[in-house]
Tab-separated table of C-alpha atoms and ligand atoms in Angstrom:
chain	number	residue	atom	x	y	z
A	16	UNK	CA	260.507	119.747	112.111
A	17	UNK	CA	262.752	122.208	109.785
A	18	UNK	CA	266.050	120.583	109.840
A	19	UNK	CA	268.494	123.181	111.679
A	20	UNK	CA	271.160	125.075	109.330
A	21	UNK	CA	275.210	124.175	110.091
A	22	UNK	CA	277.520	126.717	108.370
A	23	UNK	CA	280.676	125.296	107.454
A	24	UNK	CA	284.177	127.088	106.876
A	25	UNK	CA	285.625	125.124	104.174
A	26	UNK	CA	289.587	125.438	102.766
A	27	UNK	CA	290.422	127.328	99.645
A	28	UNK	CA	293.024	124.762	97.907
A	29	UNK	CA	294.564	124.147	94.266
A	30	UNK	CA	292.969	120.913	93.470
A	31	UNK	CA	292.435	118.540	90.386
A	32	UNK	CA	289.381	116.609	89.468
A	33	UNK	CA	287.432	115.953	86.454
A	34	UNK	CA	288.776	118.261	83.440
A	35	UNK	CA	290.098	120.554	86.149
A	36	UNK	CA	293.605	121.097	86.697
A	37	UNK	CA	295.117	122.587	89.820
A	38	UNK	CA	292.249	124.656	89.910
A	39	UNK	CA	291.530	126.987	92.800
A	40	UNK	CA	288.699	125.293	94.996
A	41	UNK	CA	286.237	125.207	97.689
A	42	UNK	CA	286.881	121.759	99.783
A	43	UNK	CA	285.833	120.238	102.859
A	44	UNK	CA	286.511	116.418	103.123
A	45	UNK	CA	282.593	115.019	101.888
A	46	UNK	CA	282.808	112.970	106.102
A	47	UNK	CA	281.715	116.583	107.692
A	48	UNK	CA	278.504	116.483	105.536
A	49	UNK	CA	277.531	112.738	105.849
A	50	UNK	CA	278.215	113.673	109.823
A	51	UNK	CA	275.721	116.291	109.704
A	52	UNK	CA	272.888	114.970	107.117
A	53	UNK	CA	273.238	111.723	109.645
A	54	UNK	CA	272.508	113.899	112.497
A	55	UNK	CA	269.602	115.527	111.152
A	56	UNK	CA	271.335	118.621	109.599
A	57	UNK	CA	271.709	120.709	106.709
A	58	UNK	CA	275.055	121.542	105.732
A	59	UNK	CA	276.450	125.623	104.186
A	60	UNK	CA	279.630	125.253	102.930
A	61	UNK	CA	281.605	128.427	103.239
A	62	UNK	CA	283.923	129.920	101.367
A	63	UNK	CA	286.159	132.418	102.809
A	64	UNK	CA	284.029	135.976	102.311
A	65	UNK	CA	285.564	139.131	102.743
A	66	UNK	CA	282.381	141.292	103.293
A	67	UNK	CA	280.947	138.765	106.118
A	68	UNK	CA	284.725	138.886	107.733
A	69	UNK	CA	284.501	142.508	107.958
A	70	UNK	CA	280.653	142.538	109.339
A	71	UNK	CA	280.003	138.317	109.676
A	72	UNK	CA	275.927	139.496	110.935
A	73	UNK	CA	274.589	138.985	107.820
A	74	UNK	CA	275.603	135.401	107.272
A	75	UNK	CA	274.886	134.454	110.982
A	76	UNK	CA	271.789	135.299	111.038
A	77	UNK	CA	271.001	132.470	108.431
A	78	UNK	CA	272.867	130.034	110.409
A	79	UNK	CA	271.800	127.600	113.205
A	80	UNK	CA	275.302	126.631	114.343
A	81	UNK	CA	279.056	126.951	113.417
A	82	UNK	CA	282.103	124.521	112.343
A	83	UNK	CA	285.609	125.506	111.965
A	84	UNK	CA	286.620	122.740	109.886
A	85	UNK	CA	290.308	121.684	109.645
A	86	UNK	CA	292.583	123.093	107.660
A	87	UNK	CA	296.290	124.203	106.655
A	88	UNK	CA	297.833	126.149	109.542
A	89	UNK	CA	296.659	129.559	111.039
A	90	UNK	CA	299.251	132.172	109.493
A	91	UNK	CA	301.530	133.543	112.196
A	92	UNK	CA	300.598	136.913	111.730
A	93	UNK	CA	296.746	136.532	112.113
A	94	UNK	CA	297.439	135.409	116.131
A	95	UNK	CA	300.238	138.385	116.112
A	96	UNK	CA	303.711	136.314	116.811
A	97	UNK	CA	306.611	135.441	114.469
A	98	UNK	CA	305.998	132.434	112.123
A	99	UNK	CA	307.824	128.835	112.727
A	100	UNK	CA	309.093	127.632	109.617
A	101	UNK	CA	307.075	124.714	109.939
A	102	UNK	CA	304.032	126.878	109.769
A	103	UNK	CA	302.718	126.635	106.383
A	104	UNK	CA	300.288	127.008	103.562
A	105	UNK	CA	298.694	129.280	105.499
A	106	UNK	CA	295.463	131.586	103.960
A	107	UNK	CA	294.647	134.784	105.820
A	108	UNK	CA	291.880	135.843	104.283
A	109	UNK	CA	290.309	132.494	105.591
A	110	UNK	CA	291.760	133.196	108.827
A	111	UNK	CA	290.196	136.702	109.139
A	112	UNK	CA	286.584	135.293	107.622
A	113	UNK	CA	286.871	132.217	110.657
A	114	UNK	CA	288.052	134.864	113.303
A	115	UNK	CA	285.138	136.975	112.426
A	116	UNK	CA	282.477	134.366	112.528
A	117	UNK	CA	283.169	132.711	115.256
A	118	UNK	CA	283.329	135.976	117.708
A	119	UNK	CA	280.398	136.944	116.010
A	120	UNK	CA	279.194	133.221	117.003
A	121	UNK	CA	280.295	133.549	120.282
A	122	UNK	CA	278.366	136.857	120.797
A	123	UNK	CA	275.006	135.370	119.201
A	124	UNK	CA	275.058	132.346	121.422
A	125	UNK	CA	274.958	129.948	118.418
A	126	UNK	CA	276.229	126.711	118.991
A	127	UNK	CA	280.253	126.564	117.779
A	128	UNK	CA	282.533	123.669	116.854
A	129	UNK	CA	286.109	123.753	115.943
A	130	UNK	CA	287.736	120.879	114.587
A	131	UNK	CA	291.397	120.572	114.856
A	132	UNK	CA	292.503	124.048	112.546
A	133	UNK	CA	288.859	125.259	113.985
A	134	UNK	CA	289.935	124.498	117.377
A	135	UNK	CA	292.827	126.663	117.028
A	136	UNK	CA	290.998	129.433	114.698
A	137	UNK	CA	288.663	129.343	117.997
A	138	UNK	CA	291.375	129.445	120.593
A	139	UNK	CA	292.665	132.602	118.542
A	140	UNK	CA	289.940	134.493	118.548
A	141	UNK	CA	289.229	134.312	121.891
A	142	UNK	CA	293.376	135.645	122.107
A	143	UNK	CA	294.388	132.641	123.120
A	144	UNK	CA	298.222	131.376	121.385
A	145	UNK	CA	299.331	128.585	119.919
A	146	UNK	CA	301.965	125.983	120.242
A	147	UNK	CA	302.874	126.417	116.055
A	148	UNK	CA	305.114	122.797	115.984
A	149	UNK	CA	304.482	121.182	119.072
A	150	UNK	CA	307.016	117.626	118.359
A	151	UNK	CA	309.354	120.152	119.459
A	152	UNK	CA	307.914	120.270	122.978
A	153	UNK	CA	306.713	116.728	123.011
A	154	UNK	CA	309.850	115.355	121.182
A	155	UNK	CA	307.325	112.779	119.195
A	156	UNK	CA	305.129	113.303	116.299
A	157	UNK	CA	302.579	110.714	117.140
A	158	UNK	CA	299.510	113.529	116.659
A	159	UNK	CA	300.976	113.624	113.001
A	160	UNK	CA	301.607	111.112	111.197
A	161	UNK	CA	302.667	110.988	107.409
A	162	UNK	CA	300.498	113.145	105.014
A	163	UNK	CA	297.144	111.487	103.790
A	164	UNK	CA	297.200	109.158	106.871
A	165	UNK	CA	295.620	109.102	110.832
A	166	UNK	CA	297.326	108.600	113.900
A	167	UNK	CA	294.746	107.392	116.179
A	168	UNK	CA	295.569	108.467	120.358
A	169	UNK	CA	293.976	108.607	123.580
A	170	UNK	CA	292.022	111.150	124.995
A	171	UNK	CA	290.503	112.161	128.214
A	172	UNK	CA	287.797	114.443	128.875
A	173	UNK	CA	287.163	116.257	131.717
A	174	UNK	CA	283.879	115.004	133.594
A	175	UNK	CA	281.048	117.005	133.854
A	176	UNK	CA	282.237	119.388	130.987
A	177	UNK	CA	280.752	120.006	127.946
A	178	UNK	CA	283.104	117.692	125.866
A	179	UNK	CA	282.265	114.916	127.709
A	180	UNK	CA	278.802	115.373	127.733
A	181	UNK	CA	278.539	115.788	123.815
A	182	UNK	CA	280.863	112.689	123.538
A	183	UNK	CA	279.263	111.027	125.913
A	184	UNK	CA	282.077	109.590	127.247
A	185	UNK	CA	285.427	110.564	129.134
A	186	UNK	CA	287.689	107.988	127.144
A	187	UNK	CA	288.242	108.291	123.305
A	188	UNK	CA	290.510	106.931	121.056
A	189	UNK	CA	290.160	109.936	118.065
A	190	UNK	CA	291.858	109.962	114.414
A	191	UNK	CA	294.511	112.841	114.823
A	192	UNK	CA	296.461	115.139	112.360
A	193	UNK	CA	298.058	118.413	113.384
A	194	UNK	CA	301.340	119.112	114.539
A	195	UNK	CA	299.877	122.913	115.961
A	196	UNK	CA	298.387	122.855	119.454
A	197	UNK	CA	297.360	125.627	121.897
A	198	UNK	CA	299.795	127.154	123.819
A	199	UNK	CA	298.049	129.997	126.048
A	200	UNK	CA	294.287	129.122	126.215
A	201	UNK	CA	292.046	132.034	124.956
A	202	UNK	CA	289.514	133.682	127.521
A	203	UNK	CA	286.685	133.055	128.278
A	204	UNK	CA	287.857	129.067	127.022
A	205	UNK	CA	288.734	126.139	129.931
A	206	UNK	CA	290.895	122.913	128.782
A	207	UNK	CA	288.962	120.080	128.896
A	208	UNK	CA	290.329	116.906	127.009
A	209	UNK	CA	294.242	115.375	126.861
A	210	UNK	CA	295.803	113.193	125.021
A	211	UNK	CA	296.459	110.600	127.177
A	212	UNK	CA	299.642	109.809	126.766
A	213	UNK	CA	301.769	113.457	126.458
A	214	UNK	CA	298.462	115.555	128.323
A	215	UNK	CA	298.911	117.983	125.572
A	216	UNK	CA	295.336	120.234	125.465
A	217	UNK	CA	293.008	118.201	122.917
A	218	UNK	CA	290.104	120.870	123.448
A	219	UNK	CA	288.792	123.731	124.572
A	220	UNK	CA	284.980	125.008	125.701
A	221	UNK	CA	283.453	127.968	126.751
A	222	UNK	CA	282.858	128.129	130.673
A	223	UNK	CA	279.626	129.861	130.403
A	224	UNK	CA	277.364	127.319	129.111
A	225	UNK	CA	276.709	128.192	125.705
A	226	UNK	CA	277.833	125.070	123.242
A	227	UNK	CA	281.368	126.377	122.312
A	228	UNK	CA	283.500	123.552	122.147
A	229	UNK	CA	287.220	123.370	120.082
A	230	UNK	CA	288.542	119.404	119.300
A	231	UNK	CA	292.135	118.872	118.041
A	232	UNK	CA	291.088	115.509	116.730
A	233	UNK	CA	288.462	114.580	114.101
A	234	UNK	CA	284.602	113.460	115.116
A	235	UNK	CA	283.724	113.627	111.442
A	236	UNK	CA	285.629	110.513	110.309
A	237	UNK	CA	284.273	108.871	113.470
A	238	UNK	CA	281.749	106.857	112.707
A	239	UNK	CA	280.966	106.408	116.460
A	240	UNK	CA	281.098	109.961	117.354
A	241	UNK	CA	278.563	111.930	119.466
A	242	UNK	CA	279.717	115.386	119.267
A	243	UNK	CA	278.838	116.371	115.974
A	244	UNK	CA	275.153	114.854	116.125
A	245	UNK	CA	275.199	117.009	120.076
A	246	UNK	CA	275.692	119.747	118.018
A	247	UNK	CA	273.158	119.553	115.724
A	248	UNK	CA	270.403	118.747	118.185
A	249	UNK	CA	271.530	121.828	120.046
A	250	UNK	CA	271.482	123.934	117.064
A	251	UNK	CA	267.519	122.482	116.522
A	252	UNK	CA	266.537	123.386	119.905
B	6	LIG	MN1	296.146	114.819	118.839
């Protein structure tokens, strides 16, 4: 059987490897493709493109599914509201390619997954807000902690939705790193995972069936997860 296509939205970042020096670069952490070759999947990196942003049909149509990979922060002005000054390092033009593609996902029916920025970049295209610093609601940054490190948390899922299903369980402890979290959900999206401990939203899905699902925390550096290979064997079928 052809193995089934996963488009990825990958961060434009200075980076320095080899003979390169804070060179300009394509990068998604290497864990989202080992996730997805494990599964059964082949893996498009993609680089923020301003033609498929303004028409994202083209692209789609060679894709079997979606994943809004993490990421710097969604810049304040791509969801509309004033920026918190902890809201950095943010990249439109990825903001407005990720927007595109996943409505033009959503419209398609091909299976979606956000992963903690894609959670977000899915909440906000669906018009949903976010919470841009949320230690100042919670008053503890246990979902962040310092750079270059996890904080691992609680979660629950919702029974019966599609999180738990694809987990395949309604109790995780997940690797977290964000300090953003959604603040009015988008439509069309239900909450359906908390973090145990503060019951801040951990992730979003679509309530009409289709595989749309958003995650604050990371499957990909989960050796254990379910969700990413759920999402591939939808995106065969
Ligand atoms: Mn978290």
């Amino acid at each position: 059987m052809p193995r089934p296509l996963i488009g990825v939205c990958a961060a434009v970042e200075s980076a320095s490897y080899g003979v390169w020096k804070d060179e300009s670069a394509v990068l998604l952490p290497l864990s989202y493709a080992r996730a997805i070759h494990g599964a059964g999947g082949m893996v498009a990196m993609l680089p923020p493109d301003r033609r498929a942003s303004e028409d994202p049909a083209e692209l789609l149509d060679k894709l079997d599914a979606l994943v809004l990979a993490g990421g710097a922060d969604i810049d304040a002005e791509s969801q509309g509201v004033v920026p918190h000054p902890e809201t950095v390092g943010t990249n439109p033009d990825r903001d407005r390619f990720e927007i595109a593609l996943a409505l033009g996902a959503l419209d398609r029916g091909i299976p979606v997954l956000g992963v903690c920025r894609g959670m977000q970049v899915l909440n906000v295209a669906c018009g949903g807000t976010l919470d841009q610093h949320i230690p100042e609601r919670l008053g503890h940054e246990r979902h962040r902690p310092l750079p270059g490190s996890w904080a691992e948390h609680d979660v629950r899922i919702e029974p019966g939705s599609l999180a738990a299903a694809a987990a395949g369980t309604e109790h995780l402890t997940v690797k977290s790193h964000h300090h953003q979290g959604v603040d009015r959900i988008g439509e069309s999206l239900t909450p359906s995972a908390w973090a145990a401990d503060d019951e801040s939203v951990e992730a979003v899905e679509s309530s009409d069936g289709d595989f749309v699902l958003g995650v604050l925390w990371h499957p990909e550096e989960d050796a254990a997860d379910a969700i990413i290979p759920t999402l591939v064997s939808t995106a065969s079928g």
